[in-house]
CSV table of C-alpha atoms and ligand atoms in Angstrom, one decimal:
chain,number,residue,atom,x,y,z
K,418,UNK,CA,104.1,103.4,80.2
K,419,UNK,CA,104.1,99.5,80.2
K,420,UNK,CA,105.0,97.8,82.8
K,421,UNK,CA,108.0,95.3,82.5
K,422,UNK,CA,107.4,91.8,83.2
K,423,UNK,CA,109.0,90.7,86.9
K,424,UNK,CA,111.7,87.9,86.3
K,425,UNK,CA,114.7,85.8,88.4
K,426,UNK,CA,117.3,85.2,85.7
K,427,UNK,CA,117.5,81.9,84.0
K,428,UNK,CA,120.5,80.4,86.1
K,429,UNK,CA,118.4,81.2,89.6
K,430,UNK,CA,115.3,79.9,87.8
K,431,UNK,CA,116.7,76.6,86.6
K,432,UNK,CA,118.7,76.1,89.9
K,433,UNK,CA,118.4,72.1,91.0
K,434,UNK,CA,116.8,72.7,94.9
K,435,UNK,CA,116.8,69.1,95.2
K,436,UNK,CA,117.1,68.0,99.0
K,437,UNK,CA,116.8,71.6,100.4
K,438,UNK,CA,113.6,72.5,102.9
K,439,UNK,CA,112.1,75.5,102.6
K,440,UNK,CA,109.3,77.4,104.9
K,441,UNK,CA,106.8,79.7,102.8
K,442,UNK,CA,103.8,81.1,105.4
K,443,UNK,CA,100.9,82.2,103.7
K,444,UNK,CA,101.4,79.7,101.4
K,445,UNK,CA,98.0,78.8,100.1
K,446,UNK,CA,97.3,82.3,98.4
K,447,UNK,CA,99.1,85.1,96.0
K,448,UNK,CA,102.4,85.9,96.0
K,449,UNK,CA,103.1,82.7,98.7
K,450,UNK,CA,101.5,80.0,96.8
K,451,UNK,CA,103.7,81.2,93.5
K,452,UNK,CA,106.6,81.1,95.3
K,453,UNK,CA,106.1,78.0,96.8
K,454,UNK,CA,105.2,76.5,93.2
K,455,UNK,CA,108.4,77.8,91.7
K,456,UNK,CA,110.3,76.3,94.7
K,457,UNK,CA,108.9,72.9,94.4
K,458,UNK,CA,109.0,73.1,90.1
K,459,UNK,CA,112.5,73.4,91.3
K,460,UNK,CA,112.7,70.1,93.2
K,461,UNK,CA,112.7,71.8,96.5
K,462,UNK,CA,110.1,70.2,99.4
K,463,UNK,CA,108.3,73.5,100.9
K,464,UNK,CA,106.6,73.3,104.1
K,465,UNK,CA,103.1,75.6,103.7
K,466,UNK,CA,102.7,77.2,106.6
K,467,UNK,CA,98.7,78.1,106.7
K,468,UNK,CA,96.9,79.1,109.0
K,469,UNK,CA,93.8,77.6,106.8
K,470,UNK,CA,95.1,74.1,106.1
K,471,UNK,CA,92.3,73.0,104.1
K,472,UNK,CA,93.0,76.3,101.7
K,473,UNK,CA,97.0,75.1,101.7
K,474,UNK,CA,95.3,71.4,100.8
K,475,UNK,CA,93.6,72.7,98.0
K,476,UNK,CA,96.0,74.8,96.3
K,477,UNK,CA,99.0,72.6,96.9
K,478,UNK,CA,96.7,70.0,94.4
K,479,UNK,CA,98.0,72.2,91.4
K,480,UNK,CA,101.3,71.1,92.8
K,481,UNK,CA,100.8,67.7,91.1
K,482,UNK,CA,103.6,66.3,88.7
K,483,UNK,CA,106.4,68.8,89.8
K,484,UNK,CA,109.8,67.7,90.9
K,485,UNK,CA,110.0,68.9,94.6
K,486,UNK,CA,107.1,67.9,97.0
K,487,UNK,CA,105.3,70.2,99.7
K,488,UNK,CA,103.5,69.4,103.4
K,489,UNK,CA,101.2,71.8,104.8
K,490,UNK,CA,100.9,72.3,108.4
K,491,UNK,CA,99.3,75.4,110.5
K,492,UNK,CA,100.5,78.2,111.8
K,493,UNK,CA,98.3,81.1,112.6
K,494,UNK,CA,101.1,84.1,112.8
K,495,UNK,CA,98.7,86.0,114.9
K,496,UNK,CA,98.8,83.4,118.1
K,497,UNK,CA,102.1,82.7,119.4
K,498,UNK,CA,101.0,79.6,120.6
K,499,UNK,CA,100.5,78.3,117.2
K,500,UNK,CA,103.7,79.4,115.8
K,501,UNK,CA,105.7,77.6,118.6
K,502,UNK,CA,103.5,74.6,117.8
K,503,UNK,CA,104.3,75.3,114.3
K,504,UNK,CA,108.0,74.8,114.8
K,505,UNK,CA,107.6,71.9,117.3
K,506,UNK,CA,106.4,69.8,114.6
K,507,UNK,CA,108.4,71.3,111.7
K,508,UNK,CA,111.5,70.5,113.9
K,509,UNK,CA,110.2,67.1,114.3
K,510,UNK,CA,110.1,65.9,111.0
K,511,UNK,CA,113.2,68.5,109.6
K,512,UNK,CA,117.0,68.5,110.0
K,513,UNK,CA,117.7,71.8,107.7
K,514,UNK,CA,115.9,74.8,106.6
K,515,UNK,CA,117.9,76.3,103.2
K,516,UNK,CA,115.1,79.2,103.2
K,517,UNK,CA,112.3,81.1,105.7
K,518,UNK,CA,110.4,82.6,103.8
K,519,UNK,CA,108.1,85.0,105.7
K,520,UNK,CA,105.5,85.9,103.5
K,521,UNK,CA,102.2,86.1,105.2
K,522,UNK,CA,100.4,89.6,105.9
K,523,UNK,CA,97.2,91.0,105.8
K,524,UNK,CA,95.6,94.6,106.8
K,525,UNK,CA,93.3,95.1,109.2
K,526,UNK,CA,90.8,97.4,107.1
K,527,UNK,CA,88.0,97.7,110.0
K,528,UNK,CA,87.3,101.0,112.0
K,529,UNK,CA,89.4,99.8,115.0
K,530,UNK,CA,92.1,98.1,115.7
K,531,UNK,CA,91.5,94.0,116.5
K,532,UNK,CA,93.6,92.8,119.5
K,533,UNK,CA,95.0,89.3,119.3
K,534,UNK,CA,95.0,87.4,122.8
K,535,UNK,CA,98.8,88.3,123.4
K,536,UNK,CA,97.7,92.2,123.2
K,537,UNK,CA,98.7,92.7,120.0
K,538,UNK,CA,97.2,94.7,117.2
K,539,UNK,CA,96.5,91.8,114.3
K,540,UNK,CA,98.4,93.6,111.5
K,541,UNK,CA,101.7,94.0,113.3
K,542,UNK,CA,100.6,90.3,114.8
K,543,UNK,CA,100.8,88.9,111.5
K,544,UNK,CA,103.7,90.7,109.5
K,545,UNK,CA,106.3,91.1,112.5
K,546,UNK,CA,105.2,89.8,115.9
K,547,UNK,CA,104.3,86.5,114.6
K,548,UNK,CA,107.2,86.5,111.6
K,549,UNK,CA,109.6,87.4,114.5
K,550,UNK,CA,108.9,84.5,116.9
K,551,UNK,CA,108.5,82.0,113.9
K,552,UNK,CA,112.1,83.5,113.0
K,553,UNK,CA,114.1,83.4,116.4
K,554,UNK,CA,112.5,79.8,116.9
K,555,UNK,CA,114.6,78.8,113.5
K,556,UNK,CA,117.5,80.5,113.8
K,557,UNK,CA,119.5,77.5,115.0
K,558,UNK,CA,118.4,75.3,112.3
K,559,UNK,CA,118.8,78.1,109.9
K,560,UNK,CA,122.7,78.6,111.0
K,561,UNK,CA,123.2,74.9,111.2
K,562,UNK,CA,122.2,75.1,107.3
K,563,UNK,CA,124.7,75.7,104.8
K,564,UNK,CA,124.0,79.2,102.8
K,565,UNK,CA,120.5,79.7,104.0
K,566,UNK,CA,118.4,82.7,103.4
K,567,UNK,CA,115.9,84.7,105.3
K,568,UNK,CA,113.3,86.5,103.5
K,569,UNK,CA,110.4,88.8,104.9
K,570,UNK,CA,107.5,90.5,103.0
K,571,UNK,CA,107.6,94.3,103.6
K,572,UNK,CA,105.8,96.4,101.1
K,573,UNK,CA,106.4,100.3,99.5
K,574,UNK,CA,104.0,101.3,101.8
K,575,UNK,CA,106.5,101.2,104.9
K,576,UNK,CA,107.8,104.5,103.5
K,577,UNK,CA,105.0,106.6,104.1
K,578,UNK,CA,104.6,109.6,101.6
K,579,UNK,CA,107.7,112.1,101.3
K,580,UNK,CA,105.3,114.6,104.3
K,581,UNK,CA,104.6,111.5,106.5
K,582,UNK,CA,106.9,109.1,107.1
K,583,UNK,CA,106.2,105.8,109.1
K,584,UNK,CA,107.7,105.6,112.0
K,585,UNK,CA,108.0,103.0,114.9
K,586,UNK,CA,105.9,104.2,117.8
K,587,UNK,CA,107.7,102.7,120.5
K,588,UNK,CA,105.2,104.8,123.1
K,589,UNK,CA,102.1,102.4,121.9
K,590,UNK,CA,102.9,99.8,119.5
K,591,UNK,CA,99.6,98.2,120.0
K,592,UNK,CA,97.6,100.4,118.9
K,593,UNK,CA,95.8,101.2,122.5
K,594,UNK,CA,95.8,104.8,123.2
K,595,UNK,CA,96.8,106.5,119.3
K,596,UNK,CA,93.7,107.1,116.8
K,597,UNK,CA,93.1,104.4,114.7
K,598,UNK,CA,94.9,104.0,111.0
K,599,UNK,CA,94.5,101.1,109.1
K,600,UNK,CA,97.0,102.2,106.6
K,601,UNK,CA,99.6,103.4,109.4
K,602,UNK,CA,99.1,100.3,110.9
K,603,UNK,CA,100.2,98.7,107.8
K,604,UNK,CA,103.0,100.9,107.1
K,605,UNK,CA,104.4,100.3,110.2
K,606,UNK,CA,104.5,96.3,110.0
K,607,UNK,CA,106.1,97.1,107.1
K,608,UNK,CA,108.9,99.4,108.7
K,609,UNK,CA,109.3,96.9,111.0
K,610,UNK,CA,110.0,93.8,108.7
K,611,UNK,CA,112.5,96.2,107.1
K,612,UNK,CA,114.4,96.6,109.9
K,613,UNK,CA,114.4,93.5,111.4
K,614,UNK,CA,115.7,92.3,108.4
K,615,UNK,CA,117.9,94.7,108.6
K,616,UNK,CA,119.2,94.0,112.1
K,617,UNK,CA,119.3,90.2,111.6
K,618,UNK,CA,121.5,90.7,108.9
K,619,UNK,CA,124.0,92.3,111.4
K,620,UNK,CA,123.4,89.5,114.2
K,621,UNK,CA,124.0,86.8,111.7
K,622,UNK,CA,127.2,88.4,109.7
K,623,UNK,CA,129.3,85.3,109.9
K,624,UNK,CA,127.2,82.6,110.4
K,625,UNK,CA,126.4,81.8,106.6
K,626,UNK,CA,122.6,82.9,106.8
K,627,UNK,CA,121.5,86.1,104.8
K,628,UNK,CA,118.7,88.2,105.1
K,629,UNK,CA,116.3,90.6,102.6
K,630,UNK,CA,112.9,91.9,102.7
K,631,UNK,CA,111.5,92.2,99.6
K,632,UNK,CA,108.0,94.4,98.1
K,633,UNK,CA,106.8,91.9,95.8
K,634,UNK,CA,105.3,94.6,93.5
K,635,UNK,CA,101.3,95.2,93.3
K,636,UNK,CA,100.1,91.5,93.3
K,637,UNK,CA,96.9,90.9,91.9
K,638,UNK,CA,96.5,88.5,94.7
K,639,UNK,CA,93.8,88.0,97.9
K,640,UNK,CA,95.4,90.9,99.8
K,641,UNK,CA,92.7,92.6,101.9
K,642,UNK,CA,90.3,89.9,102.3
K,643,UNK,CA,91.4,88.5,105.4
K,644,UNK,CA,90.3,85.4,103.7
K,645,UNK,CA,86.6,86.3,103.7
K,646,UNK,CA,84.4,84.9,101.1
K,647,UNK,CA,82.6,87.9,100.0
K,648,UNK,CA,86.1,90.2,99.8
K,649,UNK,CA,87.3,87.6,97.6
K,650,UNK,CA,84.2,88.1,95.4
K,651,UNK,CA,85.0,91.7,95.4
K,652,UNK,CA,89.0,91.2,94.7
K,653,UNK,CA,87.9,89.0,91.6
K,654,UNK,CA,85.9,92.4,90.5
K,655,UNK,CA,88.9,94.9,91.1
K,656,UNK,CA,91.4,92.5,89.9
K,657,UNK,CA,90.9,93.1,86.0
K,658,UNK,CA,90.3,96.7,86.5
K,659,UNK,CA,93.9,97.2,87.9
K,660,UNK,CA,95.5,95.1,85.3
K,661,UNK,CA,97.7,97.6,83.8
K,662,UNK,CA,99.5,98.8,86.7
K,663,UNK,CA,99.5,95.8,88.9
K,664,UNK,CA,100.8,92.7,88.7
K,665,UNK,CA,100.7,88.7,88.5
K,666,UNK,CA,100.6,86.6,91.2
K,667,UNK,CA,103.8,84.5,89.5
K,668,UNK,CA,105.3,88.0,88.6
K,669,UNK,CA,105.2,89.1,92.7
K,670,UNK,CA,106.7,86.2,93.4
K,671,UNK,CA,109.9,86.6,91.4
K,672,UNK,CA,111.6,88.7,94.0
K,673,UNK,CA,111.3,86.8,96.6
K,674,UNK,CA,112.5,83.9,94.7
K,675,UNK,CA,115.5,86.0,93.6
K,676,UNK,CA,116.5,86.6,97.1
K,677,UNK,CA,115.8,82.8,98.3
K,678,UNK,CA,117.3,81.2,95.6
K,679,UNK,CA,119.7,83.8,93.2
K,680,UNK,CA,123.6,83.5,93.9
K,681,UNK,CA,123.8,87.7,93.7
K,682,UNK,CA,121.3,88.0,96.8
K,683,UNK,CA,123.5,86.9,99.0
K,684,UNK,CA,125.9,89.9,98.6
K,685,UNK,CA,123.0,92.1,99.9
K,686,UNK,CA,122.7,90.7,103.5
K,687,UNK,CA,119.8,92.8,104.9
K,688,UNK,CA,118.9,94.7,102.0
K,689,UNK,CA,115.5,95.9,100.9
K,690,UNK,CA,114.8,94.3,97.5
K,691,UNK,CA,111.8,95.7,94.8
K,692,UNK,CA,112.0,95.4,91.0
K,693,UNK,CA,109.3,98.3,90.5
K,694,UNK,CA,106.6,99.9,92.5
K,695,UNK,CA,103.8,102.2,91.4
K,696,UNK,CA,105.4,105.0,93.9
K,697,UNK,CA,108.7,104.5,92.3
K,698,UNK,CA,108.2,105.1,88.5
K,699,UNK,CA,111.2,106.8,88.1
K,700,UNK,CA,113.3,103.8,88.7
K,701,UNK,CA,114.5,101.6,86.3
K,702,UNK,CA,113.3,97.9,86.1
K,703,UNK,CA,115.8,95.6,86.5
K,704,UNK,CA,114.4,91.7,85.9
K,705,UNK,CA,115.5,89.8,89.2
K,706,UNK,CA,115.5,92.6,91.6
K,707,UNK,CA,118.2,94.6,93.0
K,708,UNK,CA,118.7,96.1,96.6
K,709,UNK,CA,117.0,99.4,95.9
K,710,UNK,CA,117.4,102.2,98.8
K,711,UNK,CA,113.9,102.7,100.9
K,712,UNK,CA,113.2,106.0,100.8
K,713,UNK,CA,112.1,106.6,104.6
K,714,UNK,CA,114.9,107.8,106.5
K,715,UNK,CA,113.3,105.9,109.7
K,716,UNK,CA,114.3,102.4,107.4
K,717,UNK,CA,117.7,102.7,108.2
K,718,UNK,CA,117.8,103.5,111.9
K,719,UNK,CA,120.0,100.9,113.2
K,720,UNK,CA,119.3,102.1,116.5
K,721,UNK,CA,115.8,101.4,116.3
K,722,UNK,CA,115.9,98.5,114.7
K,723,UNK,CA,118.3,96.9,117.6
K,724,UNK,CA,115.4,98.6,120.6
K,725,UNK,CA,112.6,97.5,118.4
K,726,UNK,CA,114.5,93.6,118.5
K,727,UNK,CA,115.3,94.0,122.2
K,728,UNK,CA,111.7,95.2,123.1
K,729,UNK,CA,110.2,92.2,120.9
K,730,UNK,CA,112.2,89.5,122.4
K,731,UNK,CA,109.7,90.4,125.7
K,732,UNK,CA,107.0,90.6,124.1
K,733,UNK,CA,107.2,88.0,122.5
K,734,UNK,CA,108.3,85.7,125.6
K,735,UNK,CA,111.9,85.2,124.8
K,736,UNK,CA,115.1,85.8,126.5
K,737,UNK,CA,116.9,88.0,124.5
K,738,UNK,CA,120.5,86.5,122.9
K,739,UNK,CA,123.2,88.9,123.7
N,821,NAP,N1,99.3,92.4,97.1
N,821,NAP,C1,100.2,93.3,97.1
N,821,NAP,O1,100.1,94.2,96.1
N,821,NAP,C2,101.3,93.5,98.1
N,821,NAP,C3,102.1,94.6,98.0
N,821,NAP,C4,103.1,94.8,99.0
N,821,NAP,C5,103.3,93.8,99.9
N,821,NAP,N2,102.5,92.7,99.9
N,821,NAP,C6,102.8,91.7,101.0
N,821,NAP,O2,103.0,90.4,100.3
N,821,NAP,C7,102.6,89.4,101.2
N,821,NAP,C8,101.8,88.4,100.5
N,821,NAP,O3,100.5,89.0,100.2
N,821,NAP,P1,99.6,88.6,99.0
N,821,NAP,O4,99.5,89.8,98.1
N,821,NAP,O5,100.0,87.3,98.4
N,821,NAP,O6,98.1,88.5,99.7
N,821,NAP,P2,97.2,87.3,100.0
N,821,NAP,O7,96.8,86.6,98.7
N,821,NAP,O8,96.1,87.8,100.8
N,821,NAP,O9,98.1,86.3,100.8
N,821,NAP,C9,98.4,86.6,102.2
N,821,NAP,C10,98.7,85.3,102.9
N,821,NAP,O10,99.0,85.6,104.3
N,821,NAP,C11,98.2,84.7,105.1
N,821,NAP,N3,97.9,85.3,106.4
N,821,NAP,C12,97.3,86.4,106.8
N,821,NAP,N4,97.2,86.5,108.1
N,821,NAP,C13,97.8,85.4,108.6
N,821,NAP,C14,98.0,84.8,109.9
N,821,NAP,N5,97.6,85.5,111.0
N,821,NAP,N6,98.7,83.7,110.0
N,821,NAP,C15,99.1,83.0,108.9
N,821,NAP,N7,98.9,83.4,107.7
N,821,NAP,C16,98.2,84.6,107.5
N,821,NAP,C17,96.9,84.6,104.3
N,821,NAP,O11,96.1,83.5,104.8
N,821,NAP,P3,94.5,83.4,104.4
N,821,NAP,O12,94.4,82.9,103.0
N,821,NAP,O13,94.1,82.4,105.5
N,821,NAP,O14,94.0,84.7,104.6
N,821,NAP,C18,97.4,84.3,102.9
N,821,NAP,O15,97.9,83.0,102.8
N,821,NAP,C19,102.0,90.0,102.4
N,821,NAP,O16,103.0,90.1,103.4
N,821,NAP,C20,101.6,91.4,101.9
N,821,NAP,O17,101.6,92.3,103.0
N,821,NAP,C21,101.5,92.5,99.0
């Protein structure tokens, strides 16, 4: 079966984002770097958030000529330290944020699990712990900004297979005393970004701010490299080989776009967005995405989402807001 190009709709796509701000992390590669080029084809001045500046430097050069402009400034989602410095200077220069976009991941593909120097295990580091902090930091600045949207990465993969569910192991989120699994380690970012979304959806009913995490599709992008040369060398193999089930870069991209920029999104506060994944061939393809209903019963736990937020807050060196 072919595969059906990933699209927003031409309103979203020829929206004027003149004078609005927008925060893409992981901007300098894949699906970030699309989005962020849509964003700023649209007028709209993104702030790259890299943790490899140079890399965000380098890419944003393709940037040249386009309506909206872009700075890039670091902001390593595995140090908490960084993020806060992150937002110190982003809050500096910034008086609204019309989209977060928290796009950044990666998968920790070695034998055992790599603690960061706040304890945590690097995959959950990047997608949530980090993504969480980053988030919280921004909320005021998000609220104070007219119709502003929150988007996170998630992927398919936070559903597990129909026999094994991912689940949030509250017990040892760190990954310190269970058996090492890359791929559950993944999965359960994954979860996690889903129901944060989720749960900040429900914090922030009222305040004008909507929320979505999105699985961009299968992006033939730098995923798994970790940003290591000779990974790269091995993606640019694999890449052509997977052609006819995965997709573009610019095509992963569109449903985040959707949910930052589409009028409709924002009637989905908290929803899990995905225009087609290879474990969901059954479901139709509709071009601009559509809040489609994770199949992991664990994804819509409120309850856990709200003790996974509260338990974060610590962790994460916040007081929690009640
Ligand atoms: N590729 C897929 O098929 C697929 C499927 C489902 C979900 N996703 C999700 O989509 C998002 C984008 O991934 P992609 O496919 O575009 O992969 P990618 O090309 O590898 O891009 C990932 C980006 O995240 C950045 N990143 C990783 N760790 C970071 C950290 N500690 N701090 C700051 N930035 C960090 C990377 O920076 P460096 O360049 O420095 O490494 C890179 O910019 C990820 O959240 C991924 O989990 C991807």
């Amino acid at each position: 079966m072919a595969r059906k190009k990933l699209a927003i709709d031409k309103a979203t796509a020829s929206k004027d984002l003149s004078g609005k701000v927008y925060i893409v992390t992981g901007a300098n590669s894949g699906v970030g770097l699309e989005t962020t080029r849509q964003l700023v084809t649209q007028g709209g001045h993104v702030v790259m958030a890299c943790r490899r500046v140079e890399s965000g430097e380098e890419e944003a050069k393709s940037f040249k000529g386009l309506k909206g402009s872009y700075e890039v400034i670091k902001c390593d989602l595995a140090d908490l330290d960084s993020v806060r410095e992150f937002v110190k200077v982003f809050l500096s220069k910034h008086d609204r944020l019309d989209g977060l976009d928290c796009n950044a991941g990666m998968v920790n593909m070695t034998n055992k699990p790599i603690h960061t120097k706040h304890g945590f295990e690097i995959t959950m580091a990047a997608s949530y712990f980090g993504h969480f902090l980053l988030t919280e930091l921004l909320l005021d600045i998000l609220k104070n900004t007219p119709e502003s949207r929150y988007v996170i990465l998630s992927s398919v993969v936070h559903a597990g297979s129909p026999k094994n569910r991912h689940e949030i192991h509250f017990d040892d989120l760190h990954w310190k005393n269970r058996k090492w699994n890359a791929f559950a380690s993944y999965g359960e970012a994954k979860l996690a970004v889903v129901l944060y979304a989720k749960e900040l959806a429900e914090r922030l009913e009222g305040t004008g701010v909507t929320t979505a995490s999105v699985h961009p599709g299968w992006a033939r992008s730098n995923f798994g490299s970790g940003g290591n040369f000779l990974m790269r060398a091995m993606m640019a193999i694999i890449r052509p080989l997977t052609r006819g089930v995965s997709d573009s870069n610019e095509e992963s991209a569109q449903t985040s776009l959707h949910c930052l920029i589409s009028d409709d999104a924002r009637n989905h506060s908290g929803a899990y967005f995905s225009q087609h994944s290879v474990l969901y061939r059954d479901k139709e393809c509709k071009a601009g995405g559509w809040p489609m209903k994770s199949p992991n019963p664990h994804a819509h736990d409120m309850d856990t989402a709200r003790k996974l937020v509260d338990m974060t807050y610590d962790m994460v060196g916040l007081a929690p807001v009640k």
